[in-house]
Short mmCIF file of C-alpha atoms in Angstrom, two decimals:
data_model
loop_
_atom_site.label_atom_id
_atom_site.label_comp_id
_atom_site.label_asym_id
_atom_site.label_seq_id
_atom_site.Cartn_x
_atom_site.Cartn_y
_atom_site.Cartn_z
CA ASP A 295 -44.31 -13.74 -198.87
CA GLU A 296 -46.40 -16.41 -197.35
CA SER A 297 -47.68 -17.85 -200.60
CA SER A 298 -44.15 -18.76 -201.54
CA ILE A 299 -43.52 -21.07 -198.46
CA LYS A 300 -44.23 -24.83 -198.97
CA LEU A 301 -43.98 -27.62 -196.49
CA VAL A 302 -43.79 -31.28 -196.90
CA ALA A 303 -45.29 -33.56 -194.14
CA ARG A 304 -43.45 -36.65 -193.54
CA HIS A 305 -44.27 -39.29 -191.00
CA MET A 306 -44.78 -43.00 -190.25
CA PRO A 307 -47.60 -44.50 -192.36
CA PHE A 308 -50.64 -44.17 -190.06
CA LYS A 309 -53.99 -46.11 -190.50
CA LEU A 310 -56.44 -45.70 -187.56
CA ALA A 311 -57.62 -49.07 -186.25
CA ALA A 312 -59.27 -47.92 -182.95
CA LYS A 313 -62.67 -46.31 -182.12
CA CYS A 314 -63.56 -43.73 -179.54
CA ARG A 315 -65.49 -45.15 -176.80
CA TYR A 316 -67.56 -41.89 -176.68
CA PRO A 317 -68.86 -41.87 -180.13
CA ASN A 318 -71.79 -39.46 -179.62
CA ASP A 319 -69.93 -36.78 -177.43
CA PRO A 320 -68.92 -33.93 -179.28
CA THR A 321 -66.73 -32.55 -176.56
CA VAL A 322 -64.70 -35.93 -176.38
CA LYS A 323 -64.54 -35.95 -180.13
CA LYS A 324 -62.67 -32.95 -180.20
CA ILE A 325 -59.97 -34.12 -177.77
CA TRP A 326 -59.79 -37.47 -179.65
CA ASP A 327 -59.30 -35.89 -182.88
CA LEU A 328 -56.61 -33.71 -181.45
CA CYS A 329 -54.82 -36.65 -180.03
CA VAL A 330 -55.13 -38.83 -183.03
CA ARG A 331 -53.95 -36.20 -185.48
CA SER A 332 -50.89 -35.46 -183.26
CA ILE A 333 -49.92 -39.16 -183.30
CA ALA A 334 -50.68 -39.62 -187.01
CA VAL A 335 -48.61 -36.58 -188.01
CA GLY A 336 -45.91 -36.68 -185.35
CA VAL A 337 -44.49 -40.07 -185.26
CA GLN A 338 -41.47 -40.59 -187.48
CA GLU A 339 -39.33 -43.72 -187.52
CA GLN A 340 -39.37 -43.49 -183.76
CA ILE A 341 -41.34 -41.34 -181.16
CA GLN A 342 -39.74 -37.92 -181.26
CA ASP A 343 -40.51 -35.83 -178.16
CA CYS A 344 -41.17 -32.30 -179.84
CA MET A 345 -40.51 -31.55 -183.36
CA GLU A 346 -38.52 -28.14 -183.23
CA ARG A 347 -35.63 -29.04 -180.77
CA GLU A 348 -35.50 -32.80 -180.70
CA LYS A 349 -32.41 -34.69 -179.89
CA GLY A 350 -33.72 -38.20 -180.14
CA TYR A 351 -36.48 -40.06 -178.45
CA TYR A 352 -37.17 -40.03 -174.69
CA LEU A 353 -37.80 -43.20 -172.81
CA GLY A 354 -40.04 -42.14 -170.01
CA ASP A 355 -43.04 -40.26 -171.60
CA GLY A 356 -42.23 -42.14 -174.84
CA CYS A 357 -43.53 -45.40 -173.19
CA TYR A 358 -47.00 -43.63 -173.07
CA THR A 359 -46.71 -42.13 -176.42
CA MET A 360 -45.64 -45.45 -177.88
CA LEU A 361 -48.53 -47.32 -176.30
CA THR A 362 -50.87 -44.65 -177.82
CA TRP A 363 -49.60 -45.36 -181.28
CA CYS A 364 -49.99 -49.01 -180.91
CA LEU A 365 -53.41 -48.91 -179.61
CA LEU A 366 -54.55 -46.53 -182.30
CA THR A 367 -52.94 -48.53 -185.18
CA GLY A 368 -52.81 -52.17 -183.84
CA ASP A 369 -49.26 -52.20 -184.72
CA PHE A 370 -46.90 -53.05 -181.96
CA ALA A 371 -43.70 -53.37 -184.03
CA PRO A 372 -42.43 -49.86 -183.07
CA MET A 373 -43.02 -50.80 -179.36
CA ARG A 374 -40.65 -53.86 -179.81
CA LYS A 375 -38.07 -51.65 -181.68
CA MET A 376 -38.31 -48.94 -178.76
CA VAL A 377 -37.68 -51.65 -176.20
CA ASP A 378 -34.57 -52.83 -178.01
CA ASP A 379 -33.28 -49.33 -178.90
CA PHE A 380 -33.27 -48.60 -175.22
CA LEU A 381 -31.93 -51.88 -174.10
CA ARG A 382 -28.91 -51.40 -176.38
CA THR A 383 -28.01 -48.26 -174.43
CA SER A 384 -26.63 -50.50 -171.48
CA PHE A 385 -23.33 -50.43 -173.14
CA ILE A 386 -23.33 -46.65 -172.01
CA ASN A 387 -24.63 -47.33 -168.67
CA GLU A 388 -26.06 -50.60 -167.10
CA GLY A 389 -29.13 -48.55 -166.00
CA LEU A 390 -29.83 -47.23 -169.60
CA VAL A 391 -29.80 -43.71 -170.60
CA THR A 392 -32.64 -41.29 -171.18
CA CYS A 393 -32.47 -40.63 -175.12
CA ALA A 394 -31.84 -43.39 -177.62
CA ASN A 395 -30.57 -43.19 -181.27
CA CYS A 396 -28.84 -39.86 -180.74
CA SER A 397 -25.66 -38.30 -179.11
CA PHE A 398 -27.27 -36.47 -176.38
CA MET A 399 -26.39 -37.83 -172.94
CA GLN A 400 -28.82 -37.63 -170.09
CA GLU A 401 -29.82 -40.12 -167.23
CA ILE A 402 -33.19 -39.74 -165.61
CA ALA A 403 -33.66 -42.32 -162.77
CA GLU A 404 -37.22 -43.32 -163.36
CA TYR A 405 -37.26 -43.72 -166.91
CA PRO A 406 -35.78 -47.25 -167.28
CA LEU A 407 -38.28 -48.37 -164.65
CA MET A 408 -41.22 -46.91 -166.52
CA MET A 409 -40.30 -49.08 -169.34
CA PHE A 410 -41.22 -52.24 -167.23
CA THR A 411 -44.92 -51.17 -167.60
CA LEU A 412 -44.70 -52.11 -171.26
CA LEU A 413 -43.75 -55.76 -170.39
CA PRO A 414 -47.24 -57.00 -169.47
CA VAL A 415 -48.67 -55.04 -172.41
CA LEU A 416 -46.57 -57.09 -174.78
CA GLU A 417 -46.83 -60.41 -172.80
CA ALA A 418 -50.64 -60.20 -173.20
CA ARG A 419 -50.18 -60.51 -176.86
CA ASP A 420 -49.58 -64.10 -178.33
CA ALA A 421 -47.44 -62.66 -180.93
CA ASP A 422 -45.12 -60.98 -178.56
CA ARG A 423 -44.79 -63.43 -175.72
CA GLU A 424 -41.40 -65.05 -176.97
CA PHE A 425 -40.03 -61.50 -177.54
CA VAL A 426 -40.71 -60.52 -173.84
CA LYS A 427 -39.28 -63.86 -172.74
CA SER A 428 -35.98 -63.28 -174.59
CA ARG A 429 -35.63 -59.78 -173.30
CA LEU A 430 -36.45 -60.65 -169.59
CA PRO A 431 -32.56 -61.26 -168.86
CA GLN A 432 -31.81 -57.74 -169.99
CA PHE A 433 -34.66 -56.23 -167.98
CA ARG A 434 -33.19 -58.10 -164.95
CA LYS A 435 -29.92 -56.72 -165.43
CA ILE A 436 -31.47 -53.19 -165.19
CA LEU A 437 -33.02 -54.13 -161.79
CA GLN A 438 -29.76 -55.64 -160.58
CA TYR A 439 -27.86 -52.54 -161.47
CA TYR A 440 -30.23 -50.34 -159.50
CA ALA A 441 -30.18 -52.80 -156.38
CA LYS A 442 -26.27 -52.95 -156.58
CA THR A 443 -25.76 -49.18 -157.20
CA TYR A 444 -28.42 -47.22 -155.10
CA GLY A 445 -29.84 -50.15 -152.78
CA THR A 446 -29.56 -49.46 -148.97
CA ALA A 447 -29.84 -51.69 -145.90
CA ASP A 448 -33.67 -52.25 -146.38
CA GLY A 449 -33.41 -52.60 -150.21
CA LEU A 450 -34.97 -49.29 -150.98
CA LEU A 451 -32.74 -46.69 -153.37
CA ALA A 452 -31.08 -43.74 -152.20
CA ASN A 453 -28.10 -41.57 -153.17
CA LEU A 454 -28.96 -41.43 -156.76
CA ASP A 455 -26.58 -39.64 -159.12
CA LYS A 456 -29.33 -40.07 -161.91
CA TRP A 457 -31.83 -37.17 -161.92
CA CYS A 458 -35.38 -37.99 -160.79
CA VAL A 459 -37.67 -35.85 -162.55
CA VAL A 460 -41.07 -36.72 -160.52
CA GLU A 461 -43.13 -34.39 -162.67
CA TRP A 462 -42.04 -31.53 -165.09
CA PRO A 463 -41.64 -28.74 -164.77
CA ALA A 464 -41.05 -28.16 -161.07
CA PRO A 465 -44.18 -25.96 -160.21
CA TRP A 466 -46.30 -28.96 -161.18
CA ARG A 467 -44.87 -31.26 -158.46
CA ASP A 468 -47.29 -30.10 -155.59
CA GLY A 469 -44.43 -29.08 -153.42
CA TYR A 470 -42.69 -32.46 -153.53
CA ASP A 471 -40.50 -32.08 -150.40
CA VAL A 472 -37.04 -33.39 -151.80
CA ASP A 473 -34.30 -31.80 -153.37
CA ILE A 474 -34.21 -33.47 -156.74
CA ARG A 475 -32.31 -30.76 -158.75
CA GLU A 476 -30.47 -32.09 -161.60
CA GLY A 477 -26.85 -32.34 -161.63
CA ARG A 478 -26.28 -33.37 -157.90
CA VAL A 479 -26.67 -36.62 -155.86
CA CYS A 480 -29.89 -36.88 -154.23
CA LYS A 481 -29.02 -38.76 -150.94
CA THR A 482 -32.61 -38.72 -149.62
CA LYS A 483 -34.59 -41.90 -149.81
CA HIS A 484 -37.59 -40.67 -151.20
CA ASN A 485 -41.07 -41.92 -152.50
CA VAL A 486 -41.37 -41.55 -156.31
CA ILE A 487 -38.13 -43.26 -157.44
CA ASN A 488 -38.74 -46.13 -154.83
CA ALA A 489 -42.48 -46.35 -156.01
CA TRP A 490 -41.13 -46.76 -159.66
CA TYR A 491 -38.42 -49.41 -158.42
CA VAL A 492 -40.85 -51.59 -156.36
CA GLY A 493 -43.28 -51.18 -159.15
CA ALA A 494 -40.89 -52.42 -161.83
CA ILE A 495 -40.08 -55.39 -159.75
CA ARG A 496 -43.88 -56.19 -159.39
CA GLN A 497 -44.27 -55.82 -163.22
CA TYR A 498 -41.31 -58.00 -163.94
CA ASN A 499 -42.31 -60.72 -161.62
CA ARG A 500 -45.77 -60.70 -162.75
CA VAL A 501 -44.57 -61.44 -166.30
CA ALA A 502 -42.01 -63.84 -165.16
CA ARG A 503 -44.54 -65.95 -163.38
CA LYS A 504 -46.64 -66.16 -166.59
CA LEU A 505 -43.71 -67.11 -168.65
CA GLY A 506 -42.24 -69.70 -166.28
CA GLU A 507 -39.08 -67.74 -165.57
CA PRO A 508 -37.45 -67.02 -162.30
CA GLU A 509 -38.61 -64.07 -160.31
CA PHE A 510 -36.53 -61.08 -159.05
CA ALA A 511 -36.11 -61.71 -155.27
CA GLY A 512 -37.27 -59.47 -152.51
CA GLU A 513 -40.61 -58.11 -153.78
CA LYS A 514 -42.53 -58.61 -150.56
CA GLU A 515 -39.74 -57.36 -148.46
CA LEU A 516 -39.38 -54.30 -150.56
CA THR A 517 -42.99 -53.51 -150.54
CA LYS A 518 -43.00 -53.77 -146.75
CA ALA A 519 -40.09 -51.49 -146.50
CA PHE A 520 -41.69 -48.90 -148.96
CA LEU A 521 -44.78 -48.76 -146.63
CA ALA A 522 -42.67 -48.48 -143.53
CA ALA A 523 -40.59 -45.59 -144.94
CA PHE A 524 -43.40 -43.56 -146.74
CA TYR A 525 -46.83 -44.57 -145.60
CA ASP A 526 -48.63 -42.33 -143.04
CA ALA A 527 -50.89 -44.84 -141.22
CA ASP A 528 -52.68 -42.01 -139.48
CA LYS A 529 -53.70 -40.08 -142.57
CA LYS A 530 -53.75 -43.27 -144.74
CA LEU A 531 -51.64 -41.39 -147.48
CA PHE A 532 -48.04 -41.49 -148.66
CA LYS A 533 -45.46 -38.83 -147.71
CA ASP A 534 -42.89 -37.59 -149.95
CA SER A 535 -39.70 -39.01 -148.23
CA GLU A 536 -38.41 -41.04 -145.23
CA THR A 537 -37.41 -37.65 -143.53
CA SER A 538 -40.50 -35.54 -144.52
CA ALA A 539 -44.12 -35.62 -143.46
CA HIS A 540 -45.26 -33.56 -146.55
CA ILE A 541 -48.00 -35.25 -148.72
CA SER A 542 -47.92 -34.29 -152.40
CA PHE A 543 -49.89 -35.36 -155.39
CA PRO A 544 -47.15 -37.40 -157.22
CA ALA A 545 -46.22 -39.21 -154.06
CA ASN A 546 -49.70 -40.66 -153.90
CA VAL A 547 -50.62 -41.21 -157.52
CA TYR A 548 -47.52 -43.28 -158.26
CA PRO A 549 -47.94 -45.80 -155.42
CA TRP A 550 -51.70 -45.93 -156.33
CA PHE A 551 -50.77 -46.62 -160.00
CA LEU A 552 -48.04 -49.26 -159.08
CA GLY A 553 -50.32 -51.25 -156.85
CA LEU A 554 -48.64 -50.30 -153.55
CA CYS A 555 -51.90 -48.90 -151.51
CA PRO A 556 -52.05 -51.20 -148.47
CA ASP A 557 -55.95 -50.87 -148.36
CA ASP A 558 -59.09 -49.66 -149.95
CA GLN A 559 -59.42 -46.74 -147.62
CA THR A 560 -56.07 -45.34 -148.81
CA ARG A 561 -57.24 -45.76 -152.50
CA ARG A 562 -60.41 -43.79 -151.52
CA ASN A 563 -58.30 -41.03 -149.88
CA ILE A 564 -56.21 -40.76 -153.06
CA VAL A 565 -59.26 -40.52 -155.29
CA GLU A 566 -60.68 -37.66 -152.99
CA MET A 567 -57.36 -35.95 -153.57
CA VAL A 568 -57.75 -36.16 -157.22
CA ARG A 569 -61.30 -34.73 -156.84
CA GLN A 570 -59.83 -31.81 -155.12
CA LYS A 571 -56.76 -31.09 -157.08
CA ARG A 572 -58.09 -32.40 -160.35
CA MET A 573 -55.50 -31.27 -163.18
CA SER A 574 -53.85 -28.51 -161.38
CA LYS A 575 -50.82 -30.83 -160.27
CA SER A 576 -50.23 -33.11 -163.04
CA LEU A 577 -48.82 -32.56 -166.57
CA LEU A 578 -46.48 -34.69 -168.53
CA PHE A 579 -45.87 -37.66 -166.11
CA VAL A 580 -48.49 -37.82 -163.36
CA THR A 581 -51.36 -37.51 -165.77
CA PHE A 582 -51.31 -40.91 -167.46
CA PRO A 583 -50.78 -42.90 -164.11
CA LEU A 584 -53.55 -40.85 -162.53
CA MET A 585 -56.00 -41.65 -165.57
CA ALA A 586 -54.93 -45.25 -165.74
CA SER A 587 -55.58 -45.71 -161.97
CA LEU A 588 -59.12 -44.16 -162.34
CA ARG A 589 -59.97 -46.39 -165.33
CA ARG A 590 -58.49 -49.49 -163.58
CA ASP A 591 -60.56 -48.76 -160.46
CA GLY A 592 -63.82 -48.17 -162.19
CA GLU A 593 -63.82 -44.46 -161.43
CA GLU A 594 -65.33 -43.56 -164.79
CA ALA A 595 -67.29 -40.55 -163.99
CA LEU A 596 -64.25 -38.81 -162.51
CA LEU A 597 -62.07 -39.86 -165.46
CA TYR A 598 -64.60 -38.24 -167.78
CA GLU A 599 -64.63 -35.15 -165.87
CA LEU A 600 -60.86 -34.95 -165.94
CA LEU A 601 -60.61 -35.84 -169.63
CA THR A 602 -63.03 -32.83 -170.30
CA ASP A 603 -61.71 -30.40 -167.79
CA LYS A 604 -61.49 -26.94 -169.06
CA ASN A 605 -57.92 -26.78 -167.84
CA ALA A 606 -56.68 -29.82 -169.71
CA TRP A 607 -57.08 -30.71 -173.46
CA LEU A 608 -59.97 -28.21 -173.93
CA LYS A 609 -57.57 -25.41 -172.78
CA MET A 610 -55.08 -26.42 -175.67
CA LEU A 611 -58.10 -26.26 -177.96
CA ASP A 612 -59.16 -22.99 -176.75
CA GLU A 613 -55.58 -21.57 -177.45
CA GLY A 614 -55.88 -22.75 -181.04
CA ALA A 615 -53.98 -26.23 -180.82
CA THR A 616 -54.07 -28.40 -183.72
CA THR A 617 -51.62 -30.73 -182.34
CA THR A 618 -51.13 -31.49 -178.65
CA PHE A 619 -48.94 -29.01 -176.73
CA GLU A 620 -46.16 -29.72 -174.27
CA GLY A 621 -48.49 -28.76 -171.31
CA TRP A 622 -52.11 -27.81 -170.89
CA SER A 623 -51.45 -24.29 -172.35
CA LYS A 624 -48.81 -22.21 -173.92
CA ASP A 625 -47.61 -20.78 -170.58
CA ALA A 626 -47.54 -24.28 -168.73
CA LYS A 627 -43.78 -24.05 -169.12
CA TRP A 628 -41.20 -21.49 -170.22
CA ASN A 629 -40.50 -23.27 -173.46
CA THR A 630 -43.68 -25.08 -174.32
CA SER A 631 -43.63 -26.69 -177.61
CA LEU A 632 -46.82 -26.57 -179.68
CA PHE A 633 -46.25 -29.86 -181.33
CA HIS A 634 -45.35 -32.28 -178.63
CA LEU A 635 -46.66 -35.81 -178.56
CA THR A 636 -46.68 -36.81 -174.91
CA LEU A 637 -50.02 -35.43 -173.91
CA SER A 638 -51.57 -37.24 -177.11
CA TYR A 639 -51.92 -40.21 -174.66
CA GLY A 640 -55.18 -38.94 -173.73
CA ALA A 641 -56.48 -41.04 -176.58
CA VAL A 642 -55.65 -44.22 -174.50
CA PHE A 643 -58.43 -43.41 -172.20
CA MET A 644 -60.95 -42.88 -174.88
CA THR A 645 -60.56 -46.41 -176.32
CA ASP A 646 -61.91 -49.64 -174.96
CA TRP A 647 -58.44 -51.17 -174.12
CA ASP A 648 -58.12 -52.64 -170.69
CA VAL A 649 -55.63 -50.43 -168.99
CA SER A 650 -55.45 -52.81 -165.93
CA ILE A 651 -52.94 -54.88 -168.01
CA MET A 652 -50.16 -52.63 -167.28
CA CYS A 653 -51.13 -51.47 -163.73
CA LYS A 654 -52.52 -54.43 -161.78
#
């Protein structure tokens, strides 16, 4: 009977150091409490993805969850550990693997490139600057691997044998017009993986300049090639691939987040796209860059609208969530975990932290 069942909760010691920047807003407070509680009880010795079917910890969305932990607690030691745990996987593949500290073998193309967004976060902290400087050679090797293995004549990437997830699951990709099914080589030169690649180089070089280290060559040329391949100058928006005219949400949010918009009109067009599509075409991966870009660009009113959108965190709460789901609702995917840490990153945008550090 139920009274005979006992559970023991074990997790990383957690002490909240951050404050919600909407202290008098009861709606935001509910979302804040949900995200904070999820991080507090969900983080073990590393960032687990979801509690009931876990294999290890995932690099991509784990970057955002780790950032959330660090900002809420003020403790960045787990972020340094995460960086080292994944850099160690280079003995398996020079481009790293998807999961660390486990035996599950998977490669997702953009995940190692997403980790580059943590470099300026750590570099901005006096205590972590030497750590970043000492790890730059290993980050450089990741870029060299991508350039050597997948680089084409103009320097952009194609023929990827690593899966590029874009957004997950597939119905949330807004019709992204590229065959990126797992388990096959994607020959198409497409937007999202190249946005992450050029963005990673931009982040690396920004940190390298500050630390007095050599830059990774070709940033300007790659940015020009990216625009030539994927920018629709008439519509002032980005298309999905070199061979498709289709314009999707992820193909525009990622270049916006990674500083690849060629002018302010393009940025305004993307913001207008956000106003129209709101939370209908973003889930685990697009939502963080979307909200970070709004925060960075001073679109505070729209950011607040999306944080409190009835189809996002409030929908979880309406469905009885006590920890963040693996989606906006129980039916967001076929196997939605009801204790999944990724979307706890909503808390990042409820703090006073300057998100532009990671996405200038």
